[in-house]
Coordinates of N, CA and C in Angstrom, one line a residue:
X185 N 101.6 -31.3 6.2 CA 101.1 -30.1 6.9 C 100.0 -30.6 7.9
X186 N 100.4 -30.5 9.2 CA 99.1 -30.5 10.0 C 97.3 -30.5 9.6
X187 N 96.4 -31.0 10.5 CA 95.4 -30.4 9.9 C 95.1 -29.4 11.0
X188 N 94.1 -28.8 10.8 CA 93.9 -27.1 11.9 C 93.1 -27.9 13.0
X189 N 92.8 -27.5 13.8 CA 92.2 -27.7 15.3 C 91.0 -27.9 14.7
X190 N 90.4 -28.8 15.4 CA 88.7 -28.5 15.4 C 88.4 -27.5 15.6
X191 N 87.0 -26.8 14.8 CA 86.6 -25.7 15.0 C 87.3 -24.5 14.2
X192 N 88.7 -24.7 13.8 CA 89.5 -23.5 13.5 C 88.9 -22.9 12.6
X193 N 88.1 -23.6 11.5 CA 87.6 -23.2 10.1 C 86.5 -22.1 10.6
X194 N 85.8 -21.8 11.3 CA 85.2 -21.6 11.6 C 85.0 -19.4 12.3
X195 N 83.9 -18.8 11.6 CA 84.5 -17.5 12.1 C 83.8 -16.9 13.4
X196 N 85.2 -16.7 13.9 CA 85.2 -15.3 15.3 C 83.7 -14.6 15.1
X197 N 83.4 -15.1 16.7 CA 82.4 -13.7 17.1 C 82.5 -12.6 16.8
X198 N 81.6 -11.8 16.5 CA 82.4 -10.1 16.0 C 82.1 -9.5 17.2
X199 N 83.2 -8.7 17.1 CA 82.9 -7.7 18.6 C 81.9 -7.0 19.2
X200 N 81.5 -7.0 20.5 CA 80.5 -6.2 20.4 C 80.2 -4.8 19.8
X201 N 79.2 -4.0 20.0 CA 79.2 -2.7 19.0 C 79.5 -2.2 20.0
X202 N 79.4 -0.9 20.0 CA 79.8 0.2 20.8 C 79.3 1.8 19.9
X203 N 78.8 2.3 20.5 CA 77.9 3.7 20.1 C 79.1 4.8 20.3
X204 N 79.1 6.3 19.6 CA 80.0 6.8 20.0 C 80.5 7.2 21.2
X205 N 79.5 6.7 22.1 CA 80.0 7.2 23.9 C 81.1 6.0 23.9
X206 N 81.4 4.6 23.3 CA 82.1 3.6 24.1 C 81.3 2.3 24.3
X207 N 80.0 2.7 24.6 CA 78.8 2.0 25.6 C 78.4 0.3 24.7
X208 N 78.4 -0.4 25.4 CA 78.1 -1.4 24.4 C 76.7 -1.3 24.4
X209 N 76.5 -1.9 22.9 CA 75.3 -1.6 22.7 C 74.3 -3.0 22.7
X210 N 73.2 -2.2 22.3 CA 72.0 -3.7 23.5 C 72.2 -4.6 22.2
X211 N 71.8 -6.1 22.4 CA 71.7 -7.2 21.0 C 70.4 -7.2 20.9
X212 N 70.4 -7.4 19.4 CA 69.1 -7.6 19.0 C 68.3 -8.7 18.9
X213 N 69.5 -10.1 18.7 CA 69.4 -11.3 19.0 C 70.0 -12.0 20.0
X214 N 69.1 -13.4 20.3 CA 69.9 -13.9 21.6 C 71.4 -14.7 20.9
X215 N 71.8 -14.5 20.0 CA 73.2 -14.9 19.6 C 74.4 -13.7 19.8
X216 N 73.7 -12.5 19.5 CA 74.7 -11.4 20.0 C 74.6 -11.0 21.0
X217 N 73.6 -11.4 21.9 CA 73.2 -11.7 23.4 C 74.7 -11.9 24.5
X218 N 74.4 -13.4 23.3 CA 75.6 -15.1 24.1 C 77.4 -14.0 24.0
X219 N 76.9 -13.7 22.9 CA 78.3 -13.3 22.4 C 79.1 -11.8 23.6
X220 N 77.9 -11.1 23.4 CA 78.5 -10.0 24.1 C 78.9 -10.4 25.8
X221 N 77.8 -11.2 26.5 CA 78.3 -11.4 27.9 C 79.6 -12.1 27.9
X222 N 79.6 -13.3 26.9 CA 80.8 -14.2 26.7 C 82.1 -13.5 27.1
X223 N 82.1 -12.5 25.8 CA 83.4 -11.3 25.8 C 83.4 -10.3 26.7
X224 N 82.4 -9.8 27.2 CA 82.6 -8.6 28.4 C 82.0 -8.8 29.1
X225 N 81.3 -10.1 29.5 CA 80.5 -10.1 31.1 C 79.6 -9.3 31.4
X226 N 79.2 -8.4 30.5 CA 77.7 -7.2 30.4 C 76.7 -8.1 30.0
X227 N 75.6 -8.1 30.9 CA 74.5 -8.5 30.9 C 73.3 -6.9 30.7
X228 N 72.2 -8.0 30.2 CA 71.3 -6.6 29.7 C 70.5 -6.7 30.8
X229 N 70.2 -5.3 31.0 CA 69.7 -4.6 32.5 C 68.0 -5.4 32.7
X230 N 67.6 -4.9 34.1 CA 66.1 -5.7 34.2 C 65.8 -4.3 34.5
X231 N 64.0 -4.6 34.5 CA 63.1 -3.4 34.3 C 62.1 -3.8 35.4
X232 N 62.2 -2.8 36.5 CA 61.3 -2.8 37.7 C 59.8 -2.8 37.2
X233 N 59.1 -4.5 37.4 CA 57.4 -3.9 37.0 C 56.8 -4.3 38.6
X234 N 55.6 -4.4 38.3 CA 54.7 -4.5 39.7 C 54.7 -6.0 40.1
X235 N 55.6 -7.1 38.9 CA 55.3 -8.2 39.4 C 56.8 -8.4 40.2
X236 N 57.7 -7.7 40.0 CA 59.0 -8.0 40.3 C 60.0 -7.2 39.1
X237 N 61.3 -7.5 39.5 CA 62.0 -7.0 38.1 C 62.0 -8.7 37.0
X238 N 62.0 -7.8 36.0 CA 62.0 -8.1 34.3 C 63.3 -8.4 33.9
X239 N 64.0 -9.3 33.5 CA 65.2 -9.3 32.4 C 64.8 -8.6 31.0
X240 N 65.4 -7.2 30.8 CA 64.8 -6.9 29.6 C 65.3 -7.7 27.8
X241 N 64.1 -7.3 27.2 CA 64.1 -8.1 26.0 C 64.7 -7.8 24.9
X242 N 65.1 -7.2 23.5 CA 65.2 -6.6 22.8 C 64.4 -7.9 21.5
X243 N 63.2 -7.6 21.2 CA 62.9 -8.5 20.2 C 62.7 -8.0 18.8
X244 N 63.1 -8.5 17.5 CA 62.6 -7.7 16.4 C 61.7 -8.4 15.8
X245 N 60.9 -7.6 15.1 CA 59.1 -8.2 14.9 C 59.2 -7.7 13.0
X246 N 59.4 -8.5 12.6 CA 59.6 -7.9 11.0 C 60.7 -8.1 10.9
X247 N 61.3 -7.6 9.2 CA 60.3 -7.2 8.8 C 59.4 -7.6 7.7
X248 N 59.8 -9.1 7.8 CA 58.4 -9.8 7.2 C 57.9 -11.0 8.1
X249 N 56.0 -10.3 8.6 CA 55.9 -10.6 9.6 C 53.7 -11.1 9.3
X250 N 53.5 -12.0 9.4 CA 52.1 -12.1 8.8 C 51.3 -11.1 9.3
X251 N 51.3 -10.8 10.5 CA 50.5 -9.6 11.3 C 50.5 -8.2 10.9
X252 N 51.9 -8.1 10.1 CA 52.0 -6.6 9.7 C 51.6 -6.4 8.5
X253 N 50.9 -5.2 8.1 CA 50.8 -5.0 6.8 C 51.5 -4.7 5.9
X254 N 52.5 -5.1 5.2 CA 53.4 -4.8 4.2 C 54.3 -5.2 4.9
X255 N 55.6 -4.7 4.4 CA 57.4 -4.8 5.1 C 57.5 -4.0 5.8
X256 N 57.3 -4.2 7.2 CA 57.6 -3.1 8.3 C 58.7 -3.7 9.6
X257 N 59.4 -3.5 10.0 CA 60.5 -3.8 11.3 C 60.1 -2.9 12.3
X258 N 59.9 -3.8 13.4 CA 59.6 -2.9 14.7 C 60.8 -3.4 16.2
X259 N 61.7 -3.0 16.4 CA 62.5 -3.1 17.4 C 61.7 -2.8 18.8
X260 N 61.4 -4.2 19.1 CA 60.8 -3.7 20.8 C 61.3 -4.4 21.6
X261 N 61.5 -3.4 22.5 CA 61.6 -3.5 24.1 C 61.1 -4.2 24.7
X262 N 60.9 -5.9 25.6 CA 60.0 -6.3 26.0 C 60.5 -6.3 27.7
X263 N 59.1 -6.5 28.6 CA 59.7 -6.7 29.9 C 58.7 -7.4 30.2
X264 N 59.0 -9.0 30.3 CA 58.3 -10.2 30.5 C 57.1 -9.9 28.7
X265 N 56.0 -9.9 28.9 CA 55.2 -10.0 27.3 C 54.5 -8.2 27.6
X266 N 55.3 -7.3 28.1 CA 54.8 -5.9 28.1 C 55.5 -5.5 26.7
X267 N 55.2 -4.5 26.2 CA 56.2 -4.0 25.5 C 56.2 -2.3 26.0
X268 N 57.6 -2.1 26.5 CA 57.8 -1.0 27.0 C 58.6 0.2 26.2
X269 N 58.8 -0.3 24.6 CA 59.4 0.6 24.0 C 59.3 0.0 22.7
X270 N 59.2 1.3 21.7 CA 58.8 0.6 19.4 C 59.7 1.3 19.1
X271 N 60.7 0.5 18.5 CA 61.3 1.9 17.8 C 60.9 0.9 16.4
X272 N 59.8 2.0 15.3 CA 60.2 1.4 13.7 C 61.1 1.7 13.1
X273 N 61.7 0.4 12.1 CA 62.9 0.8 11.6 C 62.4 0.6 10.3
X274 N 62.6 2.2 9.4 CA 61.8 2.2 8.2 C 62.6 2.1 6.7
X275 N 62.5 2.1 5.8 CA 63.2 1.9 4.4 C 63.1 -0.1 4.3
X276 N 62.4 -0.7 4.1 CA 62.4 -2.4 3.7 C 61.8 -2.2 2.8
X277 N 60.9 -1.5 2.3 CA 60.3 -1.2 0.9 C 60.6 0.1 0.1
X278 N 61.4 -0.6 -0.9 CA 61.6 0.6 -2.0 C 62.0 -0.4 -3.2
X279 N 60.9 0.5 -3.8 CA 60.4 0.3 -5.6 C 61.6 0.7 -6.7
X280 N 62.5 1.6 -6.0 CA 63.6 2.5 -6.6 C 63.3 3.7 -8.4
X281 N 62.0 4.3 -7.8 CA 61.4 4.8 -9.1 C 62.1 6.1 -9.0
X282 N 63.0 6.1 -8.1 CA 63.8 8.1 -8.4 C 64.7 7.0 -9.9
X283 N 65.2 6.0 -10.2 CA 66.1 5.6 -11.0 C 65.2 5.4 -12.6
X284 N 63.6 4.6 -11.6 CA 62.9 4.3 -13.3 C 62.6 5.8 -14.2
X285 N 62.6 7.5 -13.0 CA 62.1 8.4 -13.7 C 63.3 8.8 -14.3
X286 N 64.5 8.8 -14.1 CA 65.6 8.7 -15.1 C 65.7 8.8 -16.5
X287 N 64.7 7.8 -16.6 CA 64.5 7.1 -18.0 C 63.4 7.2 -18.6
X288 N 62.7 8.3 -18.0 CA 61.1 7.9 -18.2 C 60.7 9.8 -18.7
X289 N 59.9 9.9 -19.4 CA 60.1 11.1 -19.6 C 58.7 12.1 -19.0
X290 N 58.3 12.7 -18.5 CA 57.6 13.5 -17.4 C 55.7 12.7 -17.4
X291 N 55.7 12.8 -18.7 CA 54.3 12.0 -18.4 C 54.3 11.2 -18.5
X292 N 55.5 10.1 -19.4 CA 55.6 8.6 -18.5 C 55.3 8.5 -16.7
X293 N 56.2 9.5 -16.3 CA 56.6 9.1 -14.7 C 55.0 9.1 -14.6
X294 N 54.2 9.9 -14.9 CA 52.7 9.8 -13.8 C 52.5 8.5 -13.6
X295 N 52.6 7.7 -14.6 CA 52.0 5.9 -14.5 C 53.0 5.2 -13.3
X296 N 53.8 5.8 -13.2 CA 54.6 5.0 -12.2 C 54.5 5.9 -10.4
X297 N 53.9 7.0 -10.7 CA 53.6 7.5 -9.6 C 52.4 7.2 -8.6
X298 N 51.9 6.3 -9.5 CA 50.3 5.6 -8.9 C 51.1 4.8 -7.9
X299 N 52.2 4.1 -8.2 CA 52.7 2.7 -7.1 C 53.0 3.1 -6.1
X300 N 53.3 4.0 -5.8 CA 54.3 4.8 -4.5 C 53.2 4.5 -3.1
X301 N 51.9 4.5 -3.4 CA 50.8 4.1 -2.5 C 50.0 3.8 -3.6
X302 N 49.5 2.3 -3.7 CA 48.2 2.3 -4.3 C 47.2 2.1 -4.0
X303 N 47.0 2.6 -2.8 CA 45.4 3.0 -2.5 C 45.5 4.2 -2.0
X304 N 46.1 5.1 -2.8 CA 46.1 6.8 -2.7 C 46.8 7.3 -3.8
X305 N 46.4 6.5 -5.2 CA 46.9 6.8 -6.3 C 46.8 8.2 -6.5
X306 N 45.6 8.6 -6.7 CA 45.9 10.5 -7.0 C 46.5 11.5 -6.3
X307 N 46.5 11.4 -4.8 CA 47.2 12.2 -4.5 C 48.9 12.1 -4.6
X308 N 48.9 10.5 -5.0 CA 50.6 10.7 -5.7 C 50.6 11.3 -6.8
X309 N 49.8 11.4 -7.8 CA 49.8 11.9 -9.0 C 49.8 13.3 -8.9
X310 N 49.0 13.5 -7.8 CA 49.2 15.2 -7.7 C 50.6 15.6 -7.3
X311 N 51.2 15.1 -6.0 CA 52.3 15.6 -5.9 C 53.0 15.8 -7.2
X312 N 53.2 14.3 -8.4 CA 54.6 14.7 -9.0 C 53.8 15.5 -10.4
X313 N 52.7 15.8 -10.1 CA 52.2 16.8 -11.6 C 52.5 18.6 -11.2
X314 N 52.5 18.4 -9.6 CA 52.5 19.7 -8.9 C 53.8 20.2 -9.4
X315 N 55.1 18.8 -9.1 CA 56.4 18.9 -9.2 C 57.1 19.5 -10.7
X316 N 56.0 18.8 -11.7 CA 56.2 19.4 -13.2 C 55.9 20.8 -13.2
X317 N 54.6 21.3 -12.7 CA 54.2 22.4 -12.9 C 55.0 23.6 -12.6
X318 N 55.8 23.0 -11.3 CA 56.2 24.1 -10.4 C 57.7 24.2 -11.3
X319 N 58.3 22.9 -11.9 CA 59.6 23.1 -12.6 C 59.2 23.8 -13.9
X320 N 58.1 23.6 -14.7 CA 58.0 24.5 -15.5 C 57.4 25.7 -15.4
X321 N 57.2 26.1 -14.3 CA 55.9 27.2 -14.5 C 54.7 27.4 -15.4
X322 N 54.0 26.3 -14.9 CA 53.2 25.7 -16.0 C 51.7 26.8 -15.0
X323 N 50.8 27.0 -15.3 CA 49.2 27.2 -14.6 C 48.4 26.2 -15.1
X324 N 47.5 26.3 -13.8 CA 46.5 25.3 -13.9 C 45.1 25.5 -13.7
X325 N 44.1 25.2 -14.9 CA 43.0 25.9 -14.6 C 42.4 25.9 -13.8
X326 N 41.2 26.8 -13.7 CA 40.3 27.0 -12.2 C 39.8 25.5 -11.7
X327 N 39.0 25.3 -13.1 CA 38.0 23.7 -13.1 C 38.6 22.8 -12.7
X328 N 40.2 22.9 -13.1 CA 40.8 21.5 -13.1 C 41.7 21.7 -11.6
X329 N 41.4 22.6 -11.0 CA 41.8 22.6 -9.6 C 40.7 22.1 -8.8
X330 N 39.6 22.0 -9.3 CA 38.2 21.7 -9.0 C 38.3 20.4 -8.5
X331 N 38.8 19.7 -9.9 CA 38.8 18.3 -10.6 C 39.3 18.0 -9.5
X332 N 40.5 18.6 -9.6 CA 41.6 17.5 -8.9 C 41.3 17.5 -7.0
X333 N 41.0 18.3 -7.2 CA 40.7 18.3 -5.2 C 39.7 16.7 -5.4
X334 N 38.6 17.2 -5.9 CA 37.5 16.3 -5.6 C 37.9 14.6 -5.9
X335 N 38.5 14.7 -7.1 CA 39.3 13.0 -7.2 C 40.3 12.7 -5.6
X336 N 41.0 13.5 -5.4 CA 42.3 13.3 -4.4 C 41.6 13.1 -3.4
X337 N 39.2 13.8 -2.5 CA 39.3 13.6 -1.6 C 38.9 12.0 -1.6
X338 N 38.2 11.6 -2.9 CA 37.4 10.5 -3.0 C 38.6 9.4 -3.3
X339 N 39.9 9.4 -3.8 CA 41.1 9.3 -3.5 C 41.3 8.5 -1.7
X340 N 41.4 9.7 -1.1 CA 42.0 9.4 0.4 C 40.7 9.0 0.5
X341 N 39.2 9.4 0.6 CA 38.3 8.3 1.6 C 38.4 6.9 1.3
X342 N 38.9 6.6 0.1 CA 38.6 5.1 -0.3 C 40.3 4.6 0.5
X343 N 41.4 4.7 0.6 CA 42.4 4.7 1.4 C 41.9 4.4 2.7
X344 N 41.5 5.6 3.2 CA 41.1 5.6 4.8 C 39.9 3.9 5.2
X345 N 39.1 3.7 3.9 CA 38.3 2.6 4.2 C 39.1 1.6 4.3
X346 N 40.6 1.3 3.7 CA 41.1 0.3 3.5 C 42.2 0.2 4.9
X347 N 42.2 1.4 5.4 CA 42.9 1.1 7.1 C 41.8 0.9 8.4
X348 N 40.7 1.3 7.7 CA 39.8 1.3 8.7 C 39.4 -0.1 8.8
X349 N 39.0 -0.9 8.0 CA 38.7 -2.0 7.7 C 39.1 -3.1 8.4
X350 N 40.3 -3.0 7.6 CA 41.9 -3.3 8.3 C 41.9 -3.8 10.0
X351 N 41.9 -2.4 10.4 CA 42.0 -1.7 11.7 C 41.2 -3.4 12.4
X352 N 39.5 -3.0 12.3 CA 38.6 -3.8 12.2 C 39.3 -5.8 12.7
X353 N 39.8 -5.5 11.6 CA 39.6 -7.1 11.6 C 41.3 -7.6 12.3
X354 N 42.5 -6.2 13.2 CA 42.9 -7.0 13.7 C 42.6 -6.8 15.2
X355 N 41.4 -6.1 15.2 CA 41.0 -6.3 16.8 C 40.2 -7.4 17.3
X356 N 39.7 -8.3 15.6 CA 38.7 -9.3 16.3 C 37.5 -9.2 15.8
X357 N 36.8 -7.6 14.4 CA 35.8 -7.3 14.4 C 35.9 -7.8 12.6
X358 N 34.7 -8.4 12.5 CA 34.9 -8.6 11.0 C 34.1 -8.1 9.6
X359 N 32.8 -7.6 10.9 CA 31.8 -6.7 9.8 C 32.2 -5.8 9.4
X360 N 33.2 -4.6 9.8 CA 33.3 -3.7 10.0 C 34.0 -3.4 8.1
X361 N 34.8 -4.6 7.9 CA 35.5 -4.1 6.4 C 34.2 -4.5 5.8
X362 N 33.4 -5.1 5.6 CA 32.4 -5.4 5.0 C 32.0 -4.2 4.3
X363 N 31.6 -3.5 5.5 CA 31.2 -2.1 5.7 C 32.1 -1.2 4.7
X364 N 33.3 -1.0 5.0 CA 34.2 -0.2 4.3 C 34.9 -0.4 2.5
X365 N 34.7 -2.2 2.4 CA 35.0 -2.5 1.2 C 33.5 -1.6 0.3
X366 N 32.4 -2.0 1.0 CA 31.2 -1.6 -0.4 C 31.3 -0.1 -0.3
X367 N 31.4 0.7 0.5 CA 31.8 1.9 -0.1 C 32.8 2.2 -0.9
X368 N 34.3 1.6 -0.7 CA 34.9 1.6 -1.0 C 34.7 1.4 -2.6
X369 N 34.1 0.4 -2.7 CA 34.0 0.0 -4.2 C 33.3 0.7 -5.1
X370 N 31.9 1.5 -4.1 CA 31.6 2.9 -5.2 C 31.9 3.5 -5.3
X371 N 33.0 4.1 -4.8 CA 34.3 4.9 -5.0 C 34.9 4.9 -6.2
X372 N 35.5 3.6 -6.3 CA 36.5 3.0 -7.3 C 36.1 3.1 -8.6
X373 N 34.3 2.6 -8.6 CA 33.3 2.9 -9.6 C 33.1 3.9 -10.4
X374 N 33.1 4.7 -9.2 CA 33.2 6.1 -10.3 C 34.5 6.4 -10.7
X375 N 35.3 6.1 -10.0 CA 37.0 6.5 -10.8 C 37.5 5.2 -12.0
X376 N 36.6 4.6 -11.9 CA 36.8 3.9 -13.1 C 36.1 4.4 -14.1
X377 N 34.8 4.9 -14.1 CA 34.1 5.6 -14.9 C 34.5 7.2 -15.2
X378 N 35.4 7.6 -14.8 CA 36.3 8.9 -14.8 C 37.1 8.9 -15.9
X379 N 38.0 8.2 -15.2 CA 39.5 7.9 -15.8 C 39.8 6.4 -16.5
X380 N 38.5 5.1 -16.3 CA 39.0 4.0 -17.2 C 39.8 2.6 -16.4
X381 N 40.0 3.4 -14.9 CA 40.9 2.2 -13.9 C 40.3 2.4 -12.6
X382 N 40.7 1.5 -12.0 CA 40.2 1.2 -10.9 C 41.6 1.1 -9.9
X383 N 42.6 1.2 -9.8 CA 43.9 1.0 -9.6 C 45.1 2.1 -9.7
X384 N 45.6 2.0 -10.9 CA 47.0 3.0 -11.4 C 46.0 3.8 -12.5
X385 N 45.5 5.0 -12.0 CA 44.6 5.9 -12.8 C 45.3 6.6 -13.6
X386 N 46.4 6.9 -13.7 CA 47.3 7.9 -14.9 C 46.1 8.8 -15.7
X387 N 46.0 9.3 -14.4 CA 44.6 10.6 -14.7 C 45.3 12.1 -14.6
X388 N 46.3 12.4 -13.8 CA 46.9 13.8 -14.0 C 47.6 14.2 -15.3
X389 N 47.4 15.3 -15.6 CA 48.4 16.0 -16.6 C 49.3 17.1 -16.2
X390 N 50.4 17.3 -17.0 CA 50.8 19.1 -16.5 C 49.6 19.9 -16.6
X391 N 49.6 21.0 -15.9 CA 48.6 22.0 -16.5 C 47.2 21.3 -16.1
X392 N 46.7 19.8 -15.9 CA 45.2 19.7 -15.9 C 45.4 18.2 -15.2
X393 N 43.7 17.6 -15.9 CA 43.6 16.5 -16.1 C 43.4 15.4 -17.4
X394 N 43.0 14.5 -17.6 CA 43.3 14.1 -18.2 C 41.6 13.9 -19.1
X395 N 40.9 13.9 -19.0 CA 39.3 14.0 -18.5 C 38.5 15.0 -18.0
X396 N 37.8 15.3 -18.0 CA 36.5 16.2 -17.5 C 35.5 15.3 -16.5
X397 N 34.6 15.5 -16.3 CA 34.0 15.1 -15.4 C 32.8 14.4 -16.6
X398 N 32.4 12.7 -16.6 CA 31.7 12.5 -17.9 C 30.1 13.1 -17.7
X399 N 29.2 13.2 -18.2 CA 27.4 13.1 -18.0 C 27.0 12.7 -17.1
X400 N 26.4 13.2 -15.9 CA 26.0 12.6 -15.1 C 26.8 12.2 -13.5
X401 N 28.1 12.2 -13.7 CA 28.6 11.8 -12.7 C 28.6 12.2 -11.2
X402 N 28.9 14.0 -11.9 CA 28.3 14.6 -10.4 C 27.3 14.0 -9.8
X403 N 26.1 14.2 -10.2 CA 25.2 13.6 -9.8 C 25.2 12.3 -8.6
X404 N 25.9 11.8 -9.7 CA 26.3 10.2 -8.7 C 27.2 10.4 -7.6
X405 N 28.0 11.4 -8.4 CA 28.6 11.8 -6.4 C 28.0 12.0 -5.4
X406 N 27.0 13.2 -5.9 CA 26.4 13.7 -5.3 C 25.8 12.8 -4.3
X407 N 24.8 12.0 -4.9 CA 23.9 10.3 -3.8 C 24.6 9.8 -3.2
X408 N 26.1 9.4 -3.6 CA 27.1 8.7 -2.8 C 27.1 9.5 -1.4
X409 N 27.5 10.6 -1.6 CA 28.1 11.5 -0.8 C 26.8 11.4 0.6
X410 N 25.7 11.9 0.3 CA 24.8 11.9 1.2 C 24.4 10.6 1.8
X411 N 24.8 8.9 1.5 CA 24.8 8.4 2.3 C 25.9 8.3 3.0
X412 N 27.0 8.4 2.3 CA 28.2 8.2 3.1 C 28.3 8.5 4.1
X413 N 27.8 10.1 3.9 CA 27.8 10.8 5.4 C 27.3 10.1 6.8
X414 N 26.0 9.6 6.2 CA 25.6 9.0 7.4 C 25.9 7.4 7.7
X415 N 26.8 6.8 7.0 CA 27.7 5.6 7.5 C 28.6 6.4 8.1
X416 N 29.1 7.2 8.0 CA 30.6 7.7 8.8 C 29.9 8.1 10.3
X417 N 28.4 8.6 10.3 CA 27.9 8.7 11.5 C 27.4 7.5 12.4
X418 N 26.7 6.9 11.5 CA 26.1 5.8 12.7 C 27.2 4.5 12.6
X419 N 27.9 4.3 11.2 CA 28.5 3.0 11.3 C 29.9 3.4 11.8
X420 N 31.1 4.1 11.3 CA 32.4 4.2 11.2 C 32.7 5.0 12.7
X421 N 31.9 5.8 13.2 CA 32.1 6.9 14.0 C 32.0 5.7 15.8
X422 N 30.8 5.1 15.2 CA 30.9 3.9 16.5 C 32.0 3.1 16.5
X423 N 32.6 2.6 15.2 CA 33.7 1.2 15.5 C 34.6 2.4 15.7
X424 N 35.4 3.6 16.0 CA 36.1 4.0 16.1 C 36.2 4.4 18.2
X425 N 34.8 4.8 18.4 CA 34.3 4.9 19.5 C 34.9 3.7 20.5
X426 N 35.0 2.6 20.0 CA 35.2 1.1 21.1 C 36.4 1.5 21.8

């Protein structure tokens, strides 16, 4: 038997795509680039700038990328090093917990509802305790509607420190998380002293919380709260200002 041609082993370019109008569609790489002009002689269009026209770009940035925070894909448009168009392409991260609550029985799920964001653990917990309450027609008392706001806002401000921070250090600025980690951490402080963690709080219940508020604590909100205010004025309110 013969042997095959050089190259034979080897597989076919895949067709280009085509959208439901017909249209071929743009490559994402310069190999489906090669391929599509190869096969249909369409070249990707240029983009009139002030230096002249642009060969446009199609580059993808993710979606694991050191710059970005977590698993994120961003399809951009480039024309020379402008970027004239984001499209994010979202779902690269999933935990797959609609499958673990399957198996989990309603106040197991809260422990696994902390991960969905873990630096906005309670207000996940709120959603899926809301979700119990509301399947069972459960009420919830006055106090513990109290509770729960006041954890969920101390919740998001310690979140918000951790994009603010963030934010900070990828413009170049590095005091700025400094700034946001030590609040942040007497935050955490007291939700450790709440609930026992600092992290995955498995502090909601149907119907409540899980806890009261211990001796004292208000109090310590209270102090927190009144400086905080005025870091969000003179410190946070300026790095946002630049």
């Amino acid at each position: 038997m013969p042997a095959a041609p050089r190259g034979a082993h080897r597989r076919a370019p895949p067709a280009p795509r085509k959208d439901h109008e017909g249209r071929i569609g743009i490559a994402t790489t310069d190999i489906e680039r090669r391929q599509i002009e190869q096969s249909t002689g369409y070249t990707l269009p240029v983009i009139e700038t002030e230096e002249g026209e642009v060969e446009e770009l199609i580059l993808n940035m993710g979606p694991q990328h050191p710059s970005t925070h977590g698993v994120l894909r961003l399809v951009l448009k480039l024309a020379g090093e402008r970027i004239v168009e984001c499209v994010p392409v979202m779902g690269y991260l999933h935990r797959g917990l609609e499958k673990i609550f399957e198996w989990r029985t309603y106040h197991q799920g809260i422990r696994y509802a902390d991960q969905a964001d873990y630096v906005s653990n309670m207000l996940n917990e709120h959603a899926y305790a809301g979700a119990m309450e509301a399947i069972g027609d459960i009420d919830v008392p006055r106090r513990a509607e109290f509770i729960r706001v006041i954890v969920d806002e101390m919740s998001r401000c310690a979140s918000h420190l951790v994009w603010l921070g963030t934010y900070g250090l990828d413009v170049g600025a590095t005091t700025p998380i400094l700034w946001c980690f030590r609040d942040r951490e007497e935050i955490l402080d007291m939700l450790e002293e709440l609930c026992g963690s600092r992290m995955n709080f498995n502090y909601y219940r149907p119907g409540g919380v899980l806890y009261d508020f211990p001796p004292g604590w208000v109090s310590k909100l209270s102090r927190f709260l009144d400086r905080f205010e005025k870091d969000i004025e003179e410190d946070y309110v300026t790095i946002l200002d630049q």
